[in-house]
Structure formats: structure tokens, C-alpha cells
């Protein structure tokens, strides 16, 4: 790679070549996985380029195409699977400064890919009491472009499903990597070529997302003597269409007692919990439902004293992958797995798998609406011993009918979220004919003999399958 020539071509743009800073900007939260930590610890780009406009993005891609320099796009690096790590070096394209919120109108917002999710909501709430439908637990630090390119769902998925579902993204503007980069406007089914594709087939430069009504959500922790009590309650609550919630998260003891340091004073020993975000107007009905279901209110932000609320993280920072992060801060031997408990047998599957690995796998569920049905994902904590044992646990989950979306793999296909097919590959050939965008992340591009037609369960199904 002729980096000197590239720097000359990009004169006037914001370029960083300090080795330590480049290495820091070449990393995401891959270290959640001891497997990826071993595999990716050495990975670093050669330069960080920070464009401020779409025109500068086009300039970077054209220059890198001409010189054969790989480009790996990056938001704020909050992903967990090595999505934003430059396996072949080259340019880390830092999109953080494309953060303008362009327009807000009823039901939609238009912004740059670098806009932070919490900042978008602050602007839409102030403008018209609206908020984004979905966000990950890294709400305060994650960018919208990174969420679309590397995420799948999160807080709000109990109502709206995930990014795979029609309507949860309105439009994307994407720049291709060619001698003369094209600017594409993607809507409808074409959006699924780019969602959860790690930037392998185009650089997102503008996003249009749907909005919903904003509420001052109330955080509540509901306690149960058993984990299955919490799981059954979570499932029943999710089915209450009249109760507006945004998060329903059952977590098995002793996880809350060991790792939720600031909430420990509210919890009894051995108590499993269900963390909930509920709309204020639904709170009284929610409390009545909870009493009927035998739940114990361990914490209610609406009635908590100011001194008790001081310093508490929001409920969504106990949920999704923040649960894993809180555990890792206390116990570095902890990692996690992502599983699906398919409808309609989700509770029976949860009970079976919860009993299978005592003291080794700790259950953590996230209730979601998936294809119109209420079911749950597992983001179960795992006490890591060896890679062989981790693979064995994965095998046992899958043999028992619980697909694993493996967070210990950095390719699209092996992670199990995104299915490559002929349509996806054709778009890759169109948008990135030299294969310079985030190389190494799409097996079907690197290996023409790869069987992408496998019968495996994928969250983001191939376009041909639709």
C-alpha cells in the first residue's frame, strides 16, 4: 500500500497516523469474546481518515480504490463482533463527524451516520415529543450508522421487532467503492442489502429512520424467587397489548447480586429479576398486573427516593449486552452467547436450557416481537473455560432447537445473523468490485466454494429467500 501517495491524494482531509491512536480507532468491543480477543488483538489499520461531508467520503473511496487500499468504516466502535476491525489494515474510515441531524418531521428523522442515538432522541424529543423506535443498550455512545451496519435490535424490540423488519429503516444513502463512486438511495427491500453488512458493500452517508411517540419511561425491577418465575412473568407481560413497555428483561440470580453493583441494595439474596421500562400512563395498570402475577416490586423509579436514584444506571444499561459488560467488569472470565428460543415453545426451551448448565451458563432473556409473535432471545452469560467447551455449549443449544447467533465469530456468515445469497453477492460486486470494503468479513466473497445455501437459521435472511 502506497500510503504516502494516499496522504498526498487526501491532502486537506483529517488524517491520523499516530500508531497508538490508529490502533485504538481500529478496535471495537471484540474483547467480550475470549476467542476474538485471541484472534484479533493484533489487528490495526494504517491510517484513520475522518471525513466531514459526503463529498469527502467519495474522495477517500476514489483514492483508496485507485491505490488498492482497503477501507473499514467505523462509527464509535461499540460493536461486539470485530465488525469494525480492519483485518487487512489500510484506512479506518471514521464517520463520527458526519453527525448532522438534517430534518425532523412527523414519524421520521434524517441524519448523518455518525449521529449518536441519544443525541438524535434529544433533538426529536425537543422538536416534537418523538423518539427512535429501537436502540441498543449503548444508546449514549453508539452511532446510528454503526447500529444499522452492525446491530440487530434492542430496547424497543418488544414493540417493533428488529432492524431486519420492514419499516424499521426508511431510507439509506450509500456510497460505492469504485473508480468513480456512485451515490445510491436505498429503500424497501434494497435496504436489507446493507443492514447488518458491516459496511462490506457500501458506506452509509445518510439515514432516514422512523420515529414513535416519546415517553418519560419508568424503570422497574420486579423480583421473583425463581428464574422461571421471572421468565413466565416476562412472557405474560409481553403479551399484554394494553400495557406499553419498552424493555422486558428477565435475569437469573445470582447475576443481579454479583454484577449490578448500584442496584444490589434493592435485591434479596437469590432473587431473580425482570427489568422493565414502562410508560408513565401504563404504570398503575402495570403494577396491578404485576401483583396479580405474583411479582415483587424491588425498585420503582416513580416512587424511589432521590438519594436511592442517585447514580443508578438506567434499566436499559442492565439489559441487552450491558448485562455482559457489567459482569466482565467484575469477573473477566465471563463471556456470553446469543440464542433464540423460537415461538411457540420459548418457555419450555428456556426452562430446559436453564437447567442444563448449572453454575456455568446464567440465563438472561430479552423479550421481543419477532414476525408478529412474542418470543425471546437469550444473551446468556457463560463462565468461560476453554474454546472447546464453548463450542460444545453452542452445539447443545442448537441440538435442542435454540439457534445460536455466535458472538465468537467475526464473519457475517459464521456469526449467523446475516445470510449471504446470490443477490447479496451481486450487490457486493456492484458496490465494491475490488473487494476493498472491510475485507475478510464476508466468507462468500473471499471463498467462491463457500456454501451460502446452508439450512442454518439466520436472523437477517437472504434476499432470495424472501
mmCIF file with all atom_site columns, C-alpha atoms in Angstrom, residues 219-333:
data_model
loop_
_atom_site.group_PDB
_atom_site.id
_atom_site.type_symbol
_atom_site.label_atom_id
_atom_site.label_alt_id
_atom_site.label_comp_id
_atom_site.label_asym_id
_atom_site.label_entity_id
_atom_site.label_seq_id
_atom_site.pdbx_PDB_ins_code
_atom_site.Cartn_x
_atom_site.Cartn_y
_atom_site.Cartn_z
_atom_site.occupancy
_atom_site.B_iso_or_equiv
_atom_site.pdbx_formal_charge
_atom_site.auth_seq_id
_atom_site.auth_comp_id
_atom_site.auth_asym_id
_atom_site.auth_atom_id
_atom_site.pdbx_PDB_model_num
ATOM 1   C CA . UNK A 1 219 ? -37.646 1.846   35.246 1.00 0.00 ? 219 UNK A CA 1
ATOM 2   C CA . UNK A 1 220 ? -38.951 -1.002  37.407 1.00 0.00 ? 220 UNK A CA 1
ATOM 3   C CA . UNK A 1 221 ? -37.242 -4.128  38.755 1.00 0.00 ? 221 UNK A CA 1
ATOM 4   C CA . UNK A 1 222 ? -39.633 -6.975  39.558 1.00 0.00 ? 222 UNK A CA 1
ATOM 5   C CA . UNK A 1 223 ? -38.312 -9.746  41.814 1.00 0.00 ? 223 UNK A CA 1
ATOM 6   C CA . UNK A 1 224 ? -39.064 -13.499 41.771 1.00 0.00 ? 224 UNK A CA 1
ATOM 7   C CA . UNK A 1 225 ? -37.934 -16.460 43.856 1.00 0.00 ? 225 UNK A CA 1
ATOM 8   C CA . UNK A 1 226 ? -37.047 -18.427 40.723 1.00 0.00 ? 226 UNK A CA 1
ATOM 9   C CA . UNK A 1 227 ? -35.729 -17.564 37.303 1.00 0.00 ? 227 UNK A CA 1
ATOM 10  C CA . UNK A 1 228 ? -38.606 -19.367 35.578 1.00 0.00 ? 228 UNK A CA 1
ATOM 11  C CA . UNK A 1 229 ? -40.988 -17.222 37.611 1.00 0.00 ? 229 UNK A CA 1
ATOM 12  C CA . UNK A 1 230 ? -39.315 -14.152 36.110 1.00 0.00 ? 230 UNK A CA 1
ATOM 13  C CA . UNK A 1 231 ? -39.336 -15.706 32.615 1.00 0.00 ? 231 UNK A CA 1
ATOM 14  C CA . UNK A 1 232 ? -43.032 -16.643 32.735 1.00 0.00 ? 232 UNK A CA 1
ATOM 15  C CA . UNK A 1 233 ? -43.885 -13.184 34.047 1.00 0.00 ? 233 UNK A CA 1
ATOM 16  C CA . UNK A 1 234 ? -41.861 -11.563 31.239 1.00 0.00 ? 234 UNK A CA 1
ATOM 17  C CA . UNK A 1 235 ? -43.671 -13.622 28.630 1.00 0.00 ? 235 UNK A CA 1
ATOM 18  C CA . UNK A 1 236 ? -47.090 -12.815 30.126 1.00 0.00 ? 236 UNK A CA 1
ATOM 19  C CA . UNK A 1 237 ? -46.258 -9.104  30.367 1.00 0.00 ? 237 UNK A CA 1
ATOM 20  C CA . UNK A 1 238 ? -45.098 -9.039  26.751 1.00 0.00 ? 238 UNK A CA 1
ATOM 21  C CA . UNK A 1 239 ? -48.488 -10.438 25.714 1.00 0.00 ? 239 UNK A CA 1
ATOM 22  C CA . UNK A 1 240 ? -50.404 -7.625  27.479 1.00 0.00 ? 240 UNK A CA 1
ATOM 23  C CA . UNK A 1 241 ? -51.132 -5.451  24.463 1.00 0.00 ? 241 UNK A CA 1
ATOM 24  C CA . UNK A 1 242 ? -52.721 -2.731  26.595 1.00 0.00 ? 242 UNK A CA 1
ATOM 25  C CA . UNK A 1 243 ? -49.562 -2.192  28.690 1.00 0.00 ? 243 UNK A CA 1
ATOM 26  C CA . UNK A 1 244 ? -46.985 -0.059  26.914 1.00 0.00 ? 244 UNK A CA 1
ATOM 27  C CA . UNK A 1 245 ? -43.478 -1.269  27.730 1.00 0.00 ? 245 UNK A CA 1
ATOM 28  C CA . UNK A 1 246 ? -40.128 -0.736  26.006 1.00 0.00 ? 246 UNK A CA 1
ATOM 29  C CA . UNK A 1 247 ? -37.981 -3.353  27.734 1.00 0.00 ? 247 UNK A CA 1
ATOM 30  C CA . UNK A 1 248 ? -38.745 -6.729  29.342 1.00 0.00 ? 248 UNK A CA 1
ATOM 31  C CA . UNK A 1 249 ? -35.578 -8.441  30.603 1.00 0.00 ? 249 UNK A CA 1
ATOM 32  C CA . UNK A 1 250 ? -35.613 -11.497 32.935 1.00 0.00 ? 250 UNK A CA 1
ATOM 33  C CA . UNK A 1 251 ? -32.206 -12.184 34.516 1.00 0.00 ? 251 UNK A CA 1
ATOM 34  C CA . UNK A 1 252 ? -31.333 -15.157 36.705 1.00 0.00 ? 252 UNK A CA 1
ATOM 35  C CA . UNK A 1 253 ? -29.826 -14.906 40.170 1.00 0.00 ? 253 UNK A CA 1
ATOM 36  C CA . UNK A 1 254 ? -27.012 -14.512 41.116 1.00 0.00 ? 254 UNK A CA 1
ATOM 37  C CA . UNK A 1 255 ? -26.263 -12.212 38.161 1.00 0.00 ? 255 UNK A CA 1
ATOM 38  C CA . UNK A 1 256 ? -28.005 -9.099  39.584 1.00 0.00 ? 256 UNK A CA 1
ATOM 39  C CA . UNK A 1 257 ? -26.496 -9.630  43.036 1.00 0.00 ? 257 UNK A CA 1
ATOM 40  C CA . UNK A 1 258 ? -22.964 -10.150 41.685 1.00 0.00 ? 258 UNK A CA 1
ATOM 41  C CA . UNK A 1 259 ? -22.794 -7.623  38.876 1.00 0.00 ? 259 UNK A CA 1
ATOM 42  C CA . UNK A 1 260 ? -25.426 -4.883  39.275 1.00 0.00 ? 260 UNK A CA 1
ATOM 43  C CA . UNK A 1 261 ? -23.414 -3.096  41.946 1.00 0.00 ? 261 UNK A CA 1
ATOM 44  C CA . UNK A 1 262 ? -25.562 0.009   42.323 1.00 0.00 ? 262 UNK A CA 1
ATOM 45  C CA . UNK A 1 263 ? -28.833 -1.920  42.423 1.00 0.00 ? 263 UNK A CA 1
ATOM 46  C CA . UNK A 1 264 ? -27.722 -4.552  44.943 1.00 0.00 ? 264 UNK A CA 1
ATOM 47  C CA . UNK A 1 265 ? -29.345 -2.756  47.879 1.00 0.00 ? 265 UNK A CA 1
ATOM 48  C CA . UNK A 1 266 ? -32.792 -3.295  46.339 1.00 0.00 ? 266 UNK A CA 1
ATOM 49  C CA . UNK A 1 267 ? -32.423 -7.065  45.822 1.00 0.00 ? 267 UNK A CA 1
ATOM 50  C CA . UNK A 1 268 ? -32.782 -10.069 48.085 1.00 0.00 ? 268 UNK A CA 1
ATOM 51  C CA . UNK A 1 269 ? -30.261 -12.900 48.044 1.00 0.00 ? 269 UNK A CA 1
ATOM 52  C CA . UNK A 1 270 ? -31.182 -15.472 45.402 1.00 0.00 ? 270 UNK A CA 1
ATOM 53  C CA . UNK A 1 271 ? -33.787 -13.216 43.791 1.00 0.00 ? 271 UNK A CA 1
ATOM 54  C CA . UNK A 1 272 ? -34.104 -13.315 40.007 1.00 0.00 ? 272 UNK A CA 1
ATOM 55  C CA . UNK A 1 273 ? -35.437 -10.151 38.410 1.00 0.00 ? 273 UNK A CA 1
ATOM 56  C CA . UNK A 1 274 ? -37.286 -8.838  35.418 1.00 0.00 ? 274 UNK A CA 1
ATOM 57  C CA . UNK A 1 275 ? -36.128 -5.351  34.413 1.00 0.00 ? 275 UNK A CA 1
ATOM 58  C CA . UNK A 1 276 ? -38.909 -3.347  32.747 1.00 0.00 ? 276 UNK A CA 1
ATOM 59  C CA . UNK A 1 277 ? -39.320 0.062   31.138 1.00 0.00 ? 277 UNK A CA 1
ATOM 60  C CA . UNK A 1 278 ? -42.983 1.088   31.278 1.00 0.00 ? 278 UNK A CA 1
ATOM 61  C CA . UNK A 1 279 ? -44.751 4.205   30.004 1.00 0.00 ? 279 UNK A CA 1
ATOM 62  C CA . UNK A 1 280 ? -45.976 6.508   32.825 1.00 0.00 ? 280 UNK A CA 1
ATOM 63  C CA . UNK A 1 281 ? -49.630 6.320   31.765 1.00 0.00 ? 281 UNK A CA 1
ATOM 64  C CA . UNK A 1 282 ? -49.459 2.485   31.953 1.00 0.00 ? 282 UNK A CA 1
ATOM 65  C CA . UNK A 1 283 ? -47.760 2.337   35.352 1.00 0.00 ? 283 UNK A CA 1
ATOM 66  C CA . UNK A 1 284 ? -50.811 1.799   37.589 1.00 0.00 ? 284 UNK A CA 1
ATOM 67  C CA . UNK A 1 285 ? -52.176 -0.958  35.350 1.00 0.00 ? 285 UNK A CA 1
ATOM 68  C CA . UNK A 1 286 ? -48.697 -2.484  35.123 1.00 0.00 ? 286 UNK A CA 1
ATOM 69  C CA . UNK A 1 287 ? -48.410 -2.597  38.935 1.00 0.00 ? 287 UNK A CA 1
ATOM 70  C CA . UNK A 1 288 ? -51.848 -4.211  39.202 1.00 0.00 ? 288 UNK A CA 1
ATOM 71  C CA . UNK A 1 289 ? -50.857 -6.829  36.614 1.00 0.00 ? 289 UNK A CA 1
ATOM 72  C CA . UNK A 1 290 ? -47.588 -7.474  38.451 1.00 0.00 ? 290 UNK A CA 1
ATOM 73  C CA . UNK A 1 291 ? -49.377 -8.018  41.760 1.00 0.00 ? 291 UNK A CA 1
ATOM 74  C CA . UNK A 1 292 ? -51.738 -10.477 40.093 1.00 0.00 ? 292 UNK A CA 1
ATOM 75  C CA . UNK A 1 293 ? -48.770 -12.361 38.623 1.00 0.00 ? 293 UNK A CA 1
ATOM 76  C CA . UNK A 1 294 ? -47.008 -12.633 41.986 1.00 0.00 ? 294 UNK A CA 1
ATOM 77  C CA . UNK A 1 295 ? -44.123 -10.288 41.244 1.00 0.00 ? 295 UNK A CA 1
ATOM 78  C CA . UNK A 1 296 ? -42.436 -8.279  43.987 1.00 0.00 ? 296 UNK A CA 1
ATOM 79  C CA . UNK A 1 297 ? -41.579 -4.663  43.151 1.00 0.00 ? 297 UNK A CA 1
ATOM 80  C CA . UNK A 1 298 ? -37.923 -4.433  44.134 1.00 0.00 ? 298 UNK A CA 1
ATOM 81  C CA . UNK A 1 299 ? -37.374 -0.974  42.628 1.00 0.00 ? 299 UNK A CA 1
ATOM 82  C CA . UNK A 1 300 ? -39.748 1.554   41.071 1.00 0.00 ? 300 UNK A CA 1
ATOM 83  C CA . UNK A 1 301 ? -38.204 4.774   39.780 1.00 0.00 ? 301 UNK A CA 1
ATOM 84  C CA . UNK A 1 302 ? -41.555 6.550   40.045 1.00 0.00 ? 302 UNK A CA 1
ATOM 85  C CA . UNK A 1 303 ? -41.634 6.190   43.843 1.00 0.00 ? 303 UNK A CA 1
ATOM 86  C CA . UNK A 1 304 ? -37.923 5.838   44.704 1.00 0.00 ? 304 UNK A CA 1
ATOM 87  C CA . UNK A 1 305 ? -36.301 8.476   46.894 1.00 0.00 ? 305 UNK A CA 1
ATOM 88  C CA . UNK A 1 306 ? -33.893 10.890  45.224 1.00 0.00 ? 306 UNK A CA 1
ATOM 89  C CA . UNK A 1 307 ? -30.998 9.517   47.286 1.00 0.00 ? 307 UNK A CA 1
ATOM 90  C CA . UNK A 1 308 ? -31.821 5.992   46.088 1.00 0.00 ? 308 UNK A CA 1
ATOM 91  C CA . UNK A 1 309 ? -31.969 7.063   42.442 1.00 0.00 ? 309 UNK A CA 1
ATOM 92  C CA . UNK A 1 310 ? -28.694 8.983   42.592 1.00 0.00 ? 310 UNK A CA 1
ATOM 93  C CA . UNK A 1 311 ? -26.004 7.334   40.472 1.00 0.00 ? 311 UNK A CA 1
ATOM 94  C CA . UNK A 1 312 ? -28.234 4.492   39.247 1.00 0.00 ? 312 UNK A CA 1
ATOM 95  C CA . UNK A 1 313 ? -27.774 3.486   35.602 1.00 0.00 ? 313 UNK A CA 1
ATOM 96  C CA . UNK A 1 314 ? -30.971 3.327   33.549 1.00 0.00 ? 314 UNK A CA 1
ATOM 97  C CA . UNK A 1 315 ? -32.682 -0.065  33.188 1.00 0.00 ? 315 UNK A CA 1
ATOM 98  C CA . UNK A 1 316 ? -31.501 -0.432  29.580 1.00 0.00 ? 316 UNK A CA 1
ATOM 99  C CA . UNK A 1 317 ? -27.915 -0.349  30.891 1.00 0.00 ? 317 UNK A CA 1
ATOM 100 C CA . UNK A 1 318 ? -28.688 -3.514  32.862 1.00 0.00 ? 318 UNK A CA 1
ATOM 101 C CA . UNK A 1 319 ? -30.064 -5.193  29.744 1.00 0.00 ? 319 UNK A CA 1
ATOM 102 C CA . UNK A 1 320 ? -29.042 -6.493  26.324 1.00 0.00 ? 320 UNK A CA 1
ATOM 103 C CA . UNK A 1 321 ? -25.241 -6.606  26.172 1.00 0.00 ? 321 UNK A CA 1
ATOM 104 C CA . UNK A 1 322 ? -24.741 -4.179  29.024 1.00 0.00 ? 322 UNK A CA 1
ATOM 105 C CA . UNK A 1 323 ? -25.506 -7.173  31.247 1.00 0.00 ? 323 UNK A CA 1
ATOM 106 C CA . UNK A 1 324 ? -22.372 -8.818  29.854 1.00 0.00 ? 324 UNK A CA 1
ATOM 107 C CA . UNK A 1 325 ? -20.348 -5.627  30.235 1.00 0.00 ? 325 UNK A CA 1
ATOM 108 C CA . UNK A 1 326 ? -21.303 -5.281  33.908 1.00 0.00 ? 326 UNK A CA 1
ATOM 109 C CA . UNK A 1 327 ? -20.335 -8.902  34.532 1.00 0.00 ? 327 UNK A CA 1
ATOM 110 C CA . UNK A 1 328 ? -16.994 -8.510  32.729 1.00 0.00 ? 328 UNK A CA 1
ATOM 111 C CA . UNK A 1 329 ? -16.090 -5.523  34.883 1.00 0.00 ? 329 UNK A CA 1
ATOM 112 C CA . UNK A 1 330 ? -16.331 -7.766  37.950 1.00 0.00 ? 330 UNK A CA 1
ATOM 113 C CA . UNK A 1 331 ? -15.281 -11.149 36.533 1.00 0.00 ? 331 UNK A CA 1
ATOM 114 C CA . UNK A 1 332 ? -13.060 -11.237 33.407 1.00 0.00 ? 332 UNK A CA 1
ATOM 115 C CA . UNK A 1 333 ? -13.788 -14.968 32.942 1.00 0.00 ? 333 UNK A CA 1
#
